[in-house]
Amino acid sequence: MNKNRLEAFSDGVLALIIIIMVLEIKVPETANWADIKQLLPILIGCILSFAFIGVYWSLLESSFVASIKKVSSAIMWSNLNLLFLLSLLPFGTKWMRETHFDRFTVLAYSILLMICGLSFNILQNKIAHSLKKLDSIS
């Protein structure tokens, strides 16, 4: 597979994840400060998740653009795994805010973020392995 296709797919999935999160933000029914103030936990959760997704997007871009020329199936599946896990962030974000940042939901969200980090590490290892293979061929 061409790396440009994988980059475009990853960008599209990440854009959809962000759109889903933004669509979850409900517009207040009135212009009262009290109604807007109630949105602050929702906005904080979305900003947090948006930042994490932005970091992963940036890391994916630098990994693919700087490193690989051709995508192996191991890279493709590792990337797909990471995208799936990142697609769970809107769920985790909504769950946290609807339970008013209950300890259990924050813990579950934190575990999800750690699993995303592990998944990205696996992807990086697959990319490194692919580059070593190319170097040994050259």
Coordinates of N, CA and C in Angstrom, one line a residue:
M1 N 0.9 -1.2 0.0 CA 0.0 0.0 0.0 C 0.9 1.2 0.0
N2 N 0.4 2.2 -0.7 CA 1.1 3.5 -0.7 C 0.9 4.3 0.6
K3 N 2.0 4.9 1.1 CA 1.9 5.6 2.4 C 0.9 6.8 2.3
N4 N 0.8 7.4 1.1 CA -0.2 8.5 1.0 C -1.6 8.1 1.3
R5 N -1.9 6.9 0.8 CA -3.3 6.4 1.1 C -3.5 6.2 2.6
L6 N -2.5 5.6 3.3 CA -2.6 5.4 4.7 C -2.7 6.7 5.4
E7 N -1.9 7.7 5.0 CA -1.9 9.0 5.7 C -3.3 9.7 5.5
A8 N -3.9 9.6 4.3 CA -5.2 10.2 4.0 C -6.3 9.5 4.8
F9 N -6.2 8.2 4.9 CA -7.2 7.4 5.7 C -7.1 7.8 7.1
S10 N -5.9 7.9 7.7 CA -5.7 8.2 9.1 C -6.2 9.7 9.3
D11 N -5.9 10.6 8.5 CA -6.3 12.0 8.6 C -7.9 12.0 8.6
G12 N -8.5 11.3 7.7 CA -9.9 11.2 7.7 C -10.6 10.7 8.9
V13 N -10.0 9.6 9.4 CA -10.5 9.0 10.6 C -10.4 9.9 11.8
L14 N -9.2 10.5 12.0 CA -9.0 11.5 13.1 C -9.9 12.7 12.9
A15 N -10.2 13.2 11.7 CA -11.1 14.3 11.5 C -12.5 13.9 12.0
L16 N -12.9 12.7 11.6 CA -14.3 12.2 12.0 C -14.4 12.1 13.5
I17 N -13.3 11.6 14.2 CA -13.3 11.5 15.6 C -13.5 12.9 16.3
I18 N -12.8 13.9 15.8 CA -13.0 15.2 16.3 C -14.4 15.8 16.0
I19 N -14.9 15.5 14.8 CA -16.2 16.0 14.5 C -17.3 15.4 15.4
I20 N -17.1 14.1 15.7 CA -18.1 13.4 16.6 C -18.0 14.1 18.0
M21 N -16.8 14.4 18.5 CA -16.7 15.0 19.8 C -17.4 16.4 19.8
V22 N -17.2 17.2 18.8 CA -17.7 18.5 18.7 C -19.2 18.4 18.6
L23 N -19.8 17.5 17.9 CA -21.2 17.4 17.7 C -21.9 17.0 19.0
E24 N -21.1 16.4 20.0 CA -21.7 16.0 21.3 C -21.9 17.2 22.2
I25 N -21.3 18.4 21.8 CA -21.5 19.6 22.6 C -22.9 20.2 22.3
K26 N -23.7 20.2 23.3 CA -25.1 20.8 23.1 C -25.1 22.3 23.3
V27 N -25.8 23.0 22.5 CA -25.9 24.4 22.6 C -26.9 24.7 23.7
P28 N -26.5 25.7 24.6 CA -27.4 26.0 25.7 C -28.8 26.5 25.2
E29 N -29.8 26.3 26.0 CA -31.1 26.7 25.5 C -31.3 28.2 25.7
T30 N -30.6 28.8 26.7 CA -30.7 30.2 26.9 C -29.3 30.8 26.9
A31 N -29.3 32.2 27.0 CA -28.1 32.9 27.0 C -27.6 33.2 28.4
N32 N -28.1 32.5 29.4 CA -27.8 32.8 30.8 C -26.4 32.2 31.0
W33 N -25.6 32.9 31.9 CA -24.3 32.5 32.3 C -24.4 31.1 33.0
A34 N -25.4 30.9 33.7 CA -25.5 29.6 34.4 C -25.6 28.4 33.5
D35 N -26.3 28.6 32.4 CA -26.4 27.5 31.4 C -25.0 27.3 30.7
I36 N -24.3 28.4 30.4 CA -23.0 28.3 29.8 C -22.0 27.7 30.7
K37 N -22.1 28.1 32.0 CA -21.2 27.5 33.0 C -21.4 26.0 33.1
Q38 N -22.5 25.5 32.9 CA -22.8 24.1 33.0 C -22.0 23.3 31.8
L39 N -21.7 24.1 30.8 CA -21.0 23.5 29.6 C -19.5 23.3 29.9
L40 N -19.0 24.0 30.9 CA -17.5 24.0 31.1 C -16.9 22.6 31.3
P41 N -17.5 21.7 32.1 CA -16.9 20.4 32.2 C -16.9 19.7 30.8
I42 N -18.0 19.9 30.0 CA -18.0 19.3 28.7 C -16.9 19.8 27.8
L43 N -16.7 21.1 27.9 CA -15.7 21.8 27.1 C -14.3 21.3 27.5
I44 N -14.1 21.2 28.8 CA -12.8 20.8 29.3 C -12.5 19.3 28.8
G45 N -13.5 18.5 28.9 CA -13.3 17.1 28.4 C -13.0 17.1 26.9
C46 N -13.7 17.9 26.2 CA -13.5 17.9 24.7 C -12.1 18.5 24.4
I47 N -11.7 19.5 25.1 CA -10.4 20.1 24.9 C -9.3 19.1 25.2
L48 N -9.5 18.4 26.3 CA -8.5 17.4 26.7 C -8.4 16.3 25.6
S49 N -9.5 15.8 25.1 CA -9.5 14.7 24.1 C -9.0 15.3 22.8
F50 N -9.3 16.5 22.5 CA -8.9 17.1 21.2 C -7.4 17.2 21.2
A51 N -6.8 17.6 22.4 CA -5.4 17.8 22.5 C -4.7 16.4 22.3
F52 N -5.2 15.4 22.9 CA -4.6 14.0 22.8 C -4.7 13.6 21.3
I53 N -5.8 13.8 20.6 CA -5.9 13.4 19.2 C -5.0 14.2 18.4
G54 N -4.8 15.5 18.7 CA -3.9 16.4 18.0 C -2.5 15.9 18.1
V55 N -2.1 15.4 19.3 CA -0.8 14.9 19.5 C -0.5 13.7 18.7
Y56 N -1.5 12.8 18.7 CA -1.4 11.5 17.9 C -1.4 11.9 16.4
W57 N -2.1 12.8 16.0 CA -2.1 13.2 14.6 C -0.7 13.7 14.2
S58 N -0.2 14.5 15.0 CA 1.1 15.1 14.8 C 2.2 14.0 14.8
L59 N 2.1 13.1 15.7 CA 3.1 12.0 15.8 C 2.9 11.0 14.5
L60 N 1.7 10.8 14.1 CA 1.5 9.9 12.9 C 2.0 10.6 11.7
E61 N 1.8 11.9 11.6 CA 2.3 12.6 10.4 C 3.8 12.6 10.4
S62 N 4.5 12.8 11.5 CA 5.9 12.8 11.5 C 6.5 11.4 11.3
S63 N 5.8 10.4 11.8 CA 6.2 9.0 11.6 C 6.2 8.6 10.1
F64 N 5.0 8.9 9.5 CA 4.9 8.5 8.1 C 5.6 9.3 7.1
V65 N 5.6 10.6 7.3 CA 6.2 11.5 6.3 C 7.7 11.4 6.4
A66 N 8.3 11.3 7.6 CA 9.7 11.3 7.7 C 10.3 9.9 7.5
S67 N 9.6 8.9 7.7 CA 10.2 7.6 7.8 C 10.0 6.7 6.6
I68 N 8.8 6.3 6.3 CA 8.5 5.2 5.5 C 8.2 5.6 4.0
K69 N 8.5 4.7 3.1 CA 8.2 4.9 1.7 C 7.1 3.9 1.3
K70 N 7.1 2.8 1.8 CA 6.1 1.8 1.5 C 5.5 1.2 2.8
V71 N 4.2 0.9 2.8 CA 3.5 0.5 4.0 C 3.4 -1.0 4.0
S72 N 3.9 -1.7 5.0 CA 3.7 -3.1 5.1 C 2.3 -3.4 5.8
S73 N 1.9 -4.7 5.7 CA 0.7 -5.0 6.3 C 0.7 -4.9 7.8
A74 N 1.9 -5.1 8.4 CA 2.1 -4.9 9.9 C 1.9 -3.5 10.3
I75 N 2.4 -2.6 9.5 CA 2.2 -1.1 9.7 C 0.7 -0.8 9.5
M76 N 0.1 -1.3 8.5 CA -1.3 -1.0 8.2 C -2.2 -1.4 9.4
W77 N -2.0 -2.6 9.9 CA -2.8 -3.2 10.9 C -2.5 -2.5 12.3
S78 N -1.3 -2.1 12.5 CA -0.9 -1.4 13.7 C -1.6 0.0 13.7
N79 N -1.5 0.6 12.6 CA -2.2 1.9 12.4 C -3.7 1.8 12.6
L80 N -4.3 0.8 12.0 CA -5.7 0.6 12.2 C -6.1 0.4 13.6
N81 N -5.3 -0.4 14.3 CA -5.5 -0.6 15.8 C -5.5 0.7 16.6
L82 N -4.5 1.5 16.3 CA -4.4 2.8 17.0 C -5.6 3.7 16.6
L83 N -6.0 3.7 15.4 CA -7.1 4.6 15.0 C -8.4 4.1 15.7
F84 N -8.6 2.8 15.8 CA -9.7 2.2 16.5 C -9.7 2.7 18.0
L85 N -8.6 2.6 18.6 CA -8.5 3.0 20.1 C -8.8 4.5 20.2
L86 N -8.2 5.3 19.3 CA -8.5 6.7 19.4 C -9.9 7.0 19.1
S87 N -10.6 6.2 18.3 CA -12.0 6.4 18.0 C -12.9 6.2 19.3
L88 N -12.3 5.6 20.3 CA -13.1 5.4 21.6 C -13.0 6.6 22.5
L89 N -12.1 7.5 22.2 CA -12.0 8.7 23.0 C -13.2 9.5 23.1
P90 N -14.0 9.7 22.0 CA -15.3 10.5 22.2 C -16.2 9.8 23.2
F91 N -16.3 8.4 23.2 CA -17.1 7.7 24.1 C -16.6 7.9 25.6
G92 N -15.2 7.8 25.8 CA -14.7 8.0 27.1 C -14.9 9.4 27.6
T93 N -14.8 10.4 26.7 CA -15.0 11.8 27.0 C -16.4 12.0 27.5
K94 N -17.4 11.5 26.7 CA -18.8 11.6 27.1 C -19.1 10.9 28.4
W95 N -18.6 9.8 28.6 CA -18.8 9.0 29.8 C -18.3 9.7 31.0
M96 N -17.1 10.3 30.9 CA -16.6 11.1 32.0 C -17.5 12.3 32.3
R97 N -17.8 13.0 31.3 CA -18.6 14.3 31.6 C -20.0 14.0 32.1
E98 N -20.6 12.9 31.6 CA -22.0 12.5 32.0 C -22.0 12.0 33.4
T99 N -20.9 11.5 33.9 CA -20.8 11.0 35.3 C -20.1 12.0 36.2
H100 N -20.0 13.3 35.6 CA -19.4 14.4 36.4 C -17.9 14.0 36.9
F101 N -17.2 13.4 35.9 CA -15.8 13.1 36.2 C -15.6 12.2 37.4
D102 N -16.5 11.2 37.5 CA -16.4 10.2 38.6 C -15.0 9.5 38.5
R103 N -14.5 9.1 39.6 CA -13.2 8.5 39.7 C -13.1 7.3 38.7
F104 N -14.1 6.4 38.7 CA -14.0 5.2 37.9 C -13.9 5.6 36.4
T105 N -14.7 6.5 35.9 CA -14.7 6.9 34.5 C -13.4 7.6 34.2
V106 N -12.9 8.4 35.1 CA -11.6 9.0 34.8 C -10.5 8.0 34.7
L107 N -10.5 7.0 35.6 CA -9.6 5.9 35.6 C -9.7 5.1 34.2
A108 N -10.9 4.8 33.8 CA -11.2 4.1 32.5 C -10.6 4.9 31.4
Y109 N -10.8 6.2 31.4 CA -10.3 7.1 30.3 C -8.8 7.1 30.4
S110 N -8.2 7.2 31.5 CA -6.8 7.1 31.7 C -6.2 5.8 31.1
I111 N -6.8 4.7 31.4 CA -6.4 3.4 30.9 C -6.5 3.4 29.4
L112 N -7.6 4.0 28.9 CA -7.7 4.0 27.4 C -6.6 4.8 26.8
L113 N -6.2 5.9 27.4 CA -5.1 6.7 26.9 C -3.8 6.0 27.0
M114 N -3.6 5.2 28.0 CA -2.4 4.4 28.2 C -2.3 3.3 27.1
I115 N -3.5 2.7 26.8 CA -3.5 1.7 25.8 C -3.3 2.3 24.4
C116 N -3.8 3.5 24.2 CA -3.5 4.3 22.9 C -1.9 4.5 22.8
G117 N -1.3 4.9 23.9 CA 0.1 5.1 23.9 C 0.9 3.8 23.6
L118 N 0.4 2.7 24.1 CA 1.0 1.4 23.9 C 0.8 1.0 22.4
S119 N -0.3 1.3 21.9 CA -0.6 1.0 20.5 C 0.2 1.8 19.5
F120 N 0.5 3.1 19.9 CA 1.3 3.9 19.1 C 2.8 3.4 19.1
N121 N 3.2 2.9 20.3 CA 4.5 2.4 20.5 C 4.7 1.1 19.6
I122 N 3.7 0.3 19.5 CA 3.7 -0.9 18.6 C 3.8 -0.4 17.2
L123 N 3.1 0.6 16.8 CA 3.2 1.1 15.4 C 4.6 1.6 15.1
Q124 N 5.1 2.4 16.1 CA 6.5 2.9 15.9 C 7.5 1.7 15.7
N125 N 7.3 0.6 16.5 CA 8.2 -0.5 16.4 C 8.1 -1.2 15.0
K126 N 6.8 -1.3 14.5 CA 6.6 -1.8 13.1 C 7.3 -1.0 12.1
I127 N 7.2 0.3 12.2 CA 7.8 1.3 11.3 C 9.4 1.1 11.3
A128 N 9.9 1.0 12.6 CA 11.3 0.8 12.7 C 11.8 -0.5 12.1
H129 N 11.0 -1.5 12.3 CA 11.3 -2.9 11.8 C 11.3 -2.8 10.3
S130 N 10.4 -2.1 9.7 CA 10.3 -2.0 8.3 C 11.5 -1.2 7.7
L131 N 11.9 -0.2 8.4 CA 13.1 0.6 8.0 C 14.3 -0.2 8.0
K132 N 14.5 -1.0 9.1 CA 15.7 -1.9 9.2 C 15.7 -2.9 8.1
K133 N 14.5 -3.4 7.7 CA 14.5 -4.4 6.6 C 14.9 -3.7 5.3
L134 N 14.5 -2.5 5.1 CA 14.8 -1.8 3.9 C 16.3 -1.5 3.9
D135 N 16.9 -1.1 5.0 CA 18.3 -0.8 5.1 C 19.2 -2.1 4.8
S136 N 18.7 -3.2 5.3 CA 19.4 -4.5 5.0 C 19.4 -4.9 3.6
I137 N 18.3 -4.5 2.9 CA 18.2 -4.8 1.5 C 19.1 -4.0 0.6
S138 N 19.2 -2.7 1.0 CA 20.0 -1.7 0.2 C 21.5 -2.0 0.2

